[in-house]
Amino acid sequence: MDRFALFVPKLLPREECFLPDAPISCKGCGEALAVRLVYKTLGAAMISMGTWKIPFKPPLADVLGTKKIEPTMPSLLRLPKDSKQVLTICFDNEARTGTEKIEKEFWKKRMPAVAVAEGVSYVATACPGYPFDLIAKVKKACTAPGDAYLHILCPCPVGWAFDASLSVKIGRLAVDSRVFPLYEVAQGVCFLTVTIPQPRPVKEYMRLQGRFAQFSDADCADIQAMVAHEYSLLSASSQQGEQEHGHHDSTHH
Amino acid sequence: MTTWSQNKVGCILLEKKLAQPFKKGDKRTQKPAWDTEKCTKCALCYLYCPDAAIRMRQDGFYEEDDTYCKGCGICARECWFGAITMTEER
């Protein structure tokens, strides 16, 4: 029976530790949903020890000599697990140089891969479009030995230019089109928690968002090929880990 | 009345378990309405609401909270049974 998990929203804890507030989150904010689910999973006692960090400041501020630095929202949550072990959660809304200035770029820095290379013992990616997967990973990151890093993709209706009601759907589509695969790396063993046998076209994901309006069909085809390549690498290492270590205790669907 | 500048970083709420004193949902243009004949009490709307604005009533059905629903429409789109429609705010 321990191979089965229950996906019932009613059985989640009722306690709300997240304070929704208009100047901080817009309507339909994916980051607010992710933060709310993380807080709900961790509980008030653990969150009160956490600190929010600003990941990096704008790179050209010192060089250009401009005093005005844009206020950056903190998007790294650090929580102490034990004496020296830290759980770091990155809320990624893919805002590179301010959401209003969008250049023609699709790929971002591979932060989970950096964390794996740094020797963090539990690394996982999550998305609020798959809420039970996110909750299971937060729970596992708390109980896993050693440091942990979670990378959560948060759709941003204002920055990505889509309707506020599509926020959850776009997050799910990012996973279903294999752009943002959900996986976990525990003790160096990679495992795809959500496998996508029949992916949706990447073009469908890109055409729903205004930030990719300047990408032509040829660009979409290039990105589709690159996405397929990345996913094949990931699934190959996932299958290798499964063969070497056999049975996995985590049972996401 | 507490304002947003007195909040902790990260919007952590520790004192009370409900965000009742913070009235923020007064700028919306739409609000959700539930059809109790189609609703199966599955609580998906409660799960997906980014603002924690959906709560359970006494009879098990769900309703939005006027104080912090921003009218984004995620609940109406994610409901499997089409039980939620967005109505215009008056």
Coordinates of C-alpha atoms in Angstrom, one line a residue:
Chain A
M1 CA 0.0 0.0 0.0
D2 CA 2.9 2.4 0.4
R3 CA 3.2 2.6 -3.4
F4 CA -0.1 4.6 -3.5
A5 CA -0.7 8.2 -2.8
L6 CA -4.0 10.0 -2.3
F7 CA -4.9 13.1 -4.3
V8 CA -7.8 14.7 -2.5
P9 CA -7.8 18.5 -2.1
K10 CA -10.2 18.3 0.8
L11 CA -7.7 16.4 3.0
L12 CA -5.1 19.1 2.8
P13 CA -4.5 21.1 6.0
R14 CA -7.0 23.9 6.5
E15 CA -4.5 26.2 8.1
E16 CA -3.6 29.2 6.0
C17 CA -0.3 30.9 6.7
F18 CA -0.2 33.0 3.6
L19 CA -1.5 36.6 3.7
P20 CA -2.8 37.6 0.3
D21 CA -2.2 41.3 -0.3
A22 CA -2.9 43.5 -3.3
P23 CA 0.4 45.5 -3.5
I24 CA 2.4 42.3 -3.4
S25 CA 0.5 40.0 -5.8
C26 CA -1.5 40.8 -8.9
K27 CA -4.6 38.8 -9.6
G28 CA -4.0 35.3 -10.9
C29 CA -0.4 35.3 -9.5
G30 CA 1.3 32.0 -10.0
E31 CA 3.9 32.8 -7.4
A32 CA 1.3 33.6 -4.8
L33 CA -0.3 30.2 -5.4
A34 CA 3.1 28.5 -5.1
V35 CA 4.0 30.3 -1.9
R36 CA 0.5 29.5 -0.5
L37 CA 0.9 25.8 -1.2
V38 CA 4.5 25.7 0.2
Y39 CA 3.3 27.5 3.4
K40 CA 0.4 25.2 3.7
T41 CA 2.6 22.2 3.5
L42 CA 5.3 23.4 5.9
G43 CA 3.1 24.9 8.6
A44 CA 3.5 28.1 10.6
A45 CA 6.2 26.8 13.0
M46 CA 8.7 26.1 10.2
I47 CA 8.0 29.2 8.1
S48 CA 8.6 31.6 11.0
M49 CA 12.3 30.5 11.0
G50 CA 12.7 31.2 7.2
T51 CA 14.2 34.2 5.6
W52 CA 13.6 35.7 2.1
K53 CA 16.6 36.6 0.0
I54 CA 17.0 38.6 -3.2
P55 CA 18.8 36.2 -5.6
F56 CA 20.9 38.8 -7.5
K57 CA 20.8 42.5 -8.1
P58 CA 20.6 44.0 -11.7
P59 CA 24.1 43.3 -13.2
L60 CA 24.7 46.7 -14.9
A61 CA 23.8 49.0 -12.0
D62 CA 27.4 49.3 -10.8
V63 CA 28.9 49.7 -14.3
L64 CA 26.6 52.3 -15.5
G65 CA 26.8 54.3 -12.3
T66 CA 23.1 54.7 -12.0
K67 CA 22.0 55.1 -8.4
K68 CA 18.5 54.0 -9.2
I69 CA 18.2 50.3 -8.7
E70 CA 14.9 48.8 -9.4
P71 CA 13.3 47.2 -6.4
T72 CA 13.6 43.4 -6.8
M73 CA 11.1 41.1 -5.2
P74 CA 12.7 38.5 -3.0
S75 CA 12.3 35.2 -4.6
L76 CA 14.5 32.8 -2.6
L77 CA 13.2 31.3 0.6
R78 CA 15.7 29.8 2.9
L79 CA 14.5 27.5 5.7
P80 CA 16.8 25.9 8.3
K81 CA 16.0 22.1 8.6
D82 CA 18.4 21.0 11.2
S83 CA 21.5 22.4 12.8
K84 CA 23.4 23.1 9.6
Q85 CA 21.1 21.9 6.8
V86 CA 19.2 24.4 4.7
L87 CA 16.1 24.0 2.4
T88 CA 16.3 26.6 -0.3
I89 CA 13.2 27.2 -2.5
C90 CA 13.5 29.4 -5.6
F91 CA 10.3 30.9 -7.0
D92 CA 11.1 31.4 -10.7
N93 CA 8.8 33.7 -12.7
E94 CA 11.3 33.9 -15.6
A95 CA 11.7 37.7 -15.3
R96 CA 15.2 38.2 -16.6
T97 CA 15.8 41.9 -17.0
G98 CA 12.6 43.3 -15.7
T99 CA 9.4 41.9 -17.2
E100 CA 8.7 44.9 -19.5
K101 CA 11.9 44.4 -21.5
I102 CA 11.7 41.1 -23.2
E103 CA 14.4 40.1 -25.6
K104 CA 14.3 37.2 -28.0
E105 CA 15.5 34.6 -25.7
F106 CA 13.9 31.4 -24.5
W107 CA 16.5 29.5 -22.4
K108 CA 17.4 30.4 -18.9
K109 CA 20.2 29.4 -16.6
R110 CA 19.8 25.8 -15.4
M111 CA 19.6 26.4 -11.7
P112 CA 18.7 22.8 -10.7
A113 CA 21.7 21.5 -12.7
V114 CA 23.9 24.0 -10.8
A115 CA 22.5 22.8 -7.5
V116 CA 23.2 19.2 -8.4
A117 CA 26.8 20.1 -9.4
E118 CA 27.3 21.9 -6.1
G119 CA 26.5 18.7 -4.3
V120 CA 23.1 19.5 -2.9
S121 CA 21.7 16.1 -1.9
Y122 CA 18.0 16.7 -2.9
V123 CA 17.1 18.8 -5.9
A124 CA 13.7 18.9 -7.4
T125 CA 11.6 21.0 -9.8
A126 CA 7.9 21.7 -9.3
C127 CA 5.1 23.8 -10.7
P128 CA 1.8 24.9 -9.2
G129 CA 0.0 23.4 -12.2
Y130 CA 0.7 20.0 -10.5
P131 CA -0.1 20.9 -6.9
F132 CA 0.1 17.4 -5.4
D133 CA 3.5 16.9 -7.0
L134 CA 4.7 20.2 -5.5
I135 CA 3.4 19.3 -2.0
A136 CA 5.0 15.8 -2.1
K137 CA 8.3 17.3 -3.1
V138 CA 8.2 19.9 -0.3
K139 CA 7.5 17.2 2.2
K140 CA 10.3 15.0 0.8
A141 CA 12.7 18.0 0.8
C142 CA 12.0 18.5 4.5
T143 CA 12.7 14.8 5.5
A144 CA 15.5 14.1 3.1
P145 CA 19.0 14.2 4.7
G146 CA 21.3 17.0 3.8
D147 CA 20.7 20.3 2.0
A148 CA 17.7 20.6 -0.4
Y149 CA 16.9 22.8 -3.3
L150 CA 13.5 23.3 -4.9
H151 CA 12.9 25.2 -8.2
I152 CA 9.3 26.2 -8.7
L153 CA 8.1 27.7 -11.9
C154 CA 5.6 30.4 -11.3
P155 CA 3.6 31.7 -14.2
C156 CA 3.3 35.5 -14.1
P157 CA 0.2 36.9 -16.0
V158 CA 1.7 40.5 -16.2
G159 CA 5.2 39.6 -17.2
W160 CA 4.3 36.8 -19.6
A161 CA 1.3 38.7 -21.0
F162 CA -1.6 36.2 -20.7
D163 CA -5.0 36.3 -19.2
A164 CA -5.1 36.0 -15.4
S165 CA -7.4 32.9 -15.5
L166 CA -4.9 30.9 -17.6
S167 CA -2.2 31.0 -14.9
V168 CA -2.6 27.4 -13.7
K169 CA -3.2 26.1 -17.2
I170 CA 0.0 27.6 -18.6
G171 CA 2.0 26.1 -15.8
R172 CA 0.5 22.7 -16.6
L173 CA 1.2 23.3 -20.3
A174 CA 4.8 24.1 -19.6
V175 CA 5.1 20.6 -18.1
D176 CA 2.9 18.9 -20.7
S177 CA 5.0 20.3 -23.6
R178 CA 8.2 19.1 -21.9
V179 CA 9.6 22.7 -21.7
F180 CA 9.8 22.4 -17.9
P181 CA 10.1 18.7 -17.0
L182 CA 9.3 17.8 -13.4
Y183 CA 12.1 15.6 -11.9
E184 CA 13.9 15.1 -8.7
V185 CA 17.6 14.2 -8.0
A186 CA 17.9 12.5 -4.7
Q187 CA 21.5 11.5 -3.8
G188 CA 22.6 11.9 -7.4
V189 CA 19.9 9.6 -8.8
C190 CA 17.6 11.3 -11.3
F191 CA 13.9 10.4 -11.5
L192 CA 11.2 11.9 -13.6
T193 CA 8.2 12.3 -11.3
V194 CA 5.8 13.3 -14.1
T195 CA 6.4 11.5 -17.4
I196 CA 4.9 12.9 -20.5
P197 CA 4.4 10.1 -23.1
Q198 CA 2.6 12.3 -25.6
P199 CA 3.8 15.9 -25.4
R200 CA 1.8 18.9 -26.5
P201 CA 3.6 21.1 -29.1
V202 CA 5.8 23.8 -27.7
K203 CA 4.2 26.2 -30.1
E204 CA 0.9 25.8 -28.3
Y205 CA 2.6 26.9 -25.1
M206 CA 4.4 29.8 -26.7
R207 CA 1.4 31.2 -28.7
L208 CA -0.7 31.6 -25.5
Q209 CA 1.8 34.1 -24.2
G210 CA 2.5 37.6 -25.4
R211 CA 6.1 37.6 -24.5
F212 CA 6.9 35.1 -27.3
A213 CA 5.0 37.1 -29.9
Q214 CA 8.1 38.0 -31.8
F215 CA 9.1 34.3 -32.3
S216 CA 8.5 33.1 -35.8
D217 CA 7.4 29.6 -36.7
A218 CA 11.0 28.7 -37.6
D219 CA 12.1 29.8 -34.1
C220 CA 9.4 27.6 -32.6
A221 CA 10.6 24.6 -34.6
D222 CA 14.2 25.2 -33.4
I223 CA 13.0 25.4 -29.8
Q224 CA 10.9 22.2 -30.2
A225 CA 14.0 20.3 -31.4
M226 CA 16.0 21.6 -28.5
V227 CA 13.3 20.7 -26.0
A228 CA 13.1 17.2 -27.4
H229 CA 16.9 16.9 -27.1
E230 CA 16.9 18.1 -23.5
Y231 CA 14.1 15.8 -22.5
S232 CA 15.8 12.7 -24.1
L233 CA 18.9 13.4 -22.1
L234 CA 16.9 13.7 -18.9
S235 CA 14.8 10.6 -19.5
A236 CA 17.9 8.6 -20.4
S237 CA 19.5 9.5 -17.0
S238 CA 16.2 8.8 -15.3
Q239 CA 16.0 5.3 -16.8
Q240 CA 19.6 4.7 -15.9
G241 CA 19.0 5.6 -12.3
E242 CA 15.9 3.4 -12.2
Q243 CA 17.9 0.4 -13.5
E244 CA 20.7 0.9 -11.0
H245 CA 18.6 1.6 -7.9
G246 CA 15.4 -0.2 -8.9
H247 CA 12.4 0.5 -6.8
H248 CA 11.5 4.1 -5.9
D249 CA 9.6 5.0 -2.9
S250 CA 8.1 8.2 -4.3
T251 CA 4.8 7.5 -6.2
H252 CA 3.7 10.4 -8.1
H253 CA 1.5 9.8 -11.1
Chain B
M1 CA -6.7 48.4 10.3
T2 CA -3.3 46.9 9.3
T3 CA -1.8 48.1 6.1
W4 CA 0.6 46.2 3.7
S5 CA 3.7 48.2 4.9
Q6 CA 3.5 46.6 8.3
N7 CA 3.5 43.0 6.9
K8 CA 6.4 40.7 7.3
V9 CA 8.5 39.9 4.3
G10 CA 7.0 37.0 2.4
C11 CA 3.5 37.7 3.6
I12 CA 3.8 35.4 6.5
L13 CA 0.7 35.4 8.7
L14 CA 1.5 34.1 12.2
E15 CA -0.9 35.8 14.7
K16 CA -4.3 34.7 13.3
K17 CA -5.1 31.9 11.1
L18 CA -7.4 33.9 8.8
A19 CA -6.6 37.1 6.9
Q20 CA -9.9 38.7 7.9
P21 CA -8.6 42.2 8.8
F22 CA -7.1 42.8 5.4
K23 CA -9.7 43.9 2.9
K24 CA -8.1 43.7 -0.5
G25 CA -10.7 42.5 -2.9
D26 CA -12.4 45.8 -3.7
K27 CA -11.0 46.4 -7.1
R28 CA -12.3 43.4 -9.0
T29 CA -14.6 43.5 -12.0
Q30 CA -15.8 39.9 -11.8
K31 CA -16.7 37.4 -9.1
P32 CA -17.4 33.7 -9.1
A33 CA -20.8 32.2 -8.6
W34 CA -21.3 28.5 -7.8
D35 CA -24.0 26.2 -9.3
T36 CA -24.8 23.9 -6.4
E37 CA -26.5 21.4 -8.8
K38 CA -23.2 20.8 -10.7
C39 CA -20.8 21.2 -7.8
T40 CA -19.5 17.9 -6.4
K41 CA -17.6 19.4 -3.5
C42 CA -14.3 18.3 -4.9
A43 CA -12.4 21.4 -3.5
L44 CA -10.3 21.9 -6.7
C45 CA -11.3 25.6 -6.6
Y46 CA -10.1 25.8 -3.0
L47 CA -6.8 24.2 -4.0
Y48 CA -6.1 26.5 -7.0
C49 CA -7.1 29.8 -5.5
P50 CA -3.9 32.0 -5.3
D51 CA -5.4 34.3 -2.7
A52 CA -6.9 31.8 -0.3
A53 CA -10.2 33.4 -1.0
I54 CA -12.4 30.3 -1.2
R55 CA -13.8 28.7 1.9
M56 CA -16.1 25.9 2.8
R57 CA -19.7 26.7 3.9
Q58 CA -21.6 24.8 6.6
D59 CA -23.3 22.5 4.0
G60 CA -20.0 21.5 2.3
F61 CA -20.3 23.7 -0.7
Y62 CA -17.8 26.5 -1.4
E63 CA -18.1 30.2 -1.6
E64 CA -15.7 33.1 -2.3
D65 CA -14.7 35.6 0.3
D66 CA -15.4 39.2 -0.6
T67 CA -12.5 40.5 1.4
Y68 CA -9.8 39.0 -0.8
C69 CA -11.1 37.5 -4.0
K70 CA -9.5 39.5 -6.9
G71 CA -11.7 38.0 -9.6
C72 CA -8.9 36.3 -11.6
G73 CA -11.1 33.5 -12.8
I74 CA -8.8 30.5 -12.2
C75 CA -11.5 28.7 -10.2
A76 CA -14.0 29.0 -13.1
R77 CA -11.4 27.7 -15.6
E78 CA -10.1 24.8 -13.5
C79 CA -13.5 23.5 -12.4
W80 CA -14.0 20.1 -14.0
F81 CA -17.7 20.2 -13.9
G82 CA -18.3 23.8 -15.1
A83 CA -20.0 24.6 -11.8
I84 CA -18.5 28.1 -11.5
T85 CA -19.4 31.0 -13.7
M86 CA -17.9 34.5 -13.5
T87 CA -20.5 37.1 -13.0
E88 CA -20.1 40.9 -13.2
E89 CA -19.5 42.8 -10.1
R90 CA -22.1 45.3 -9.2

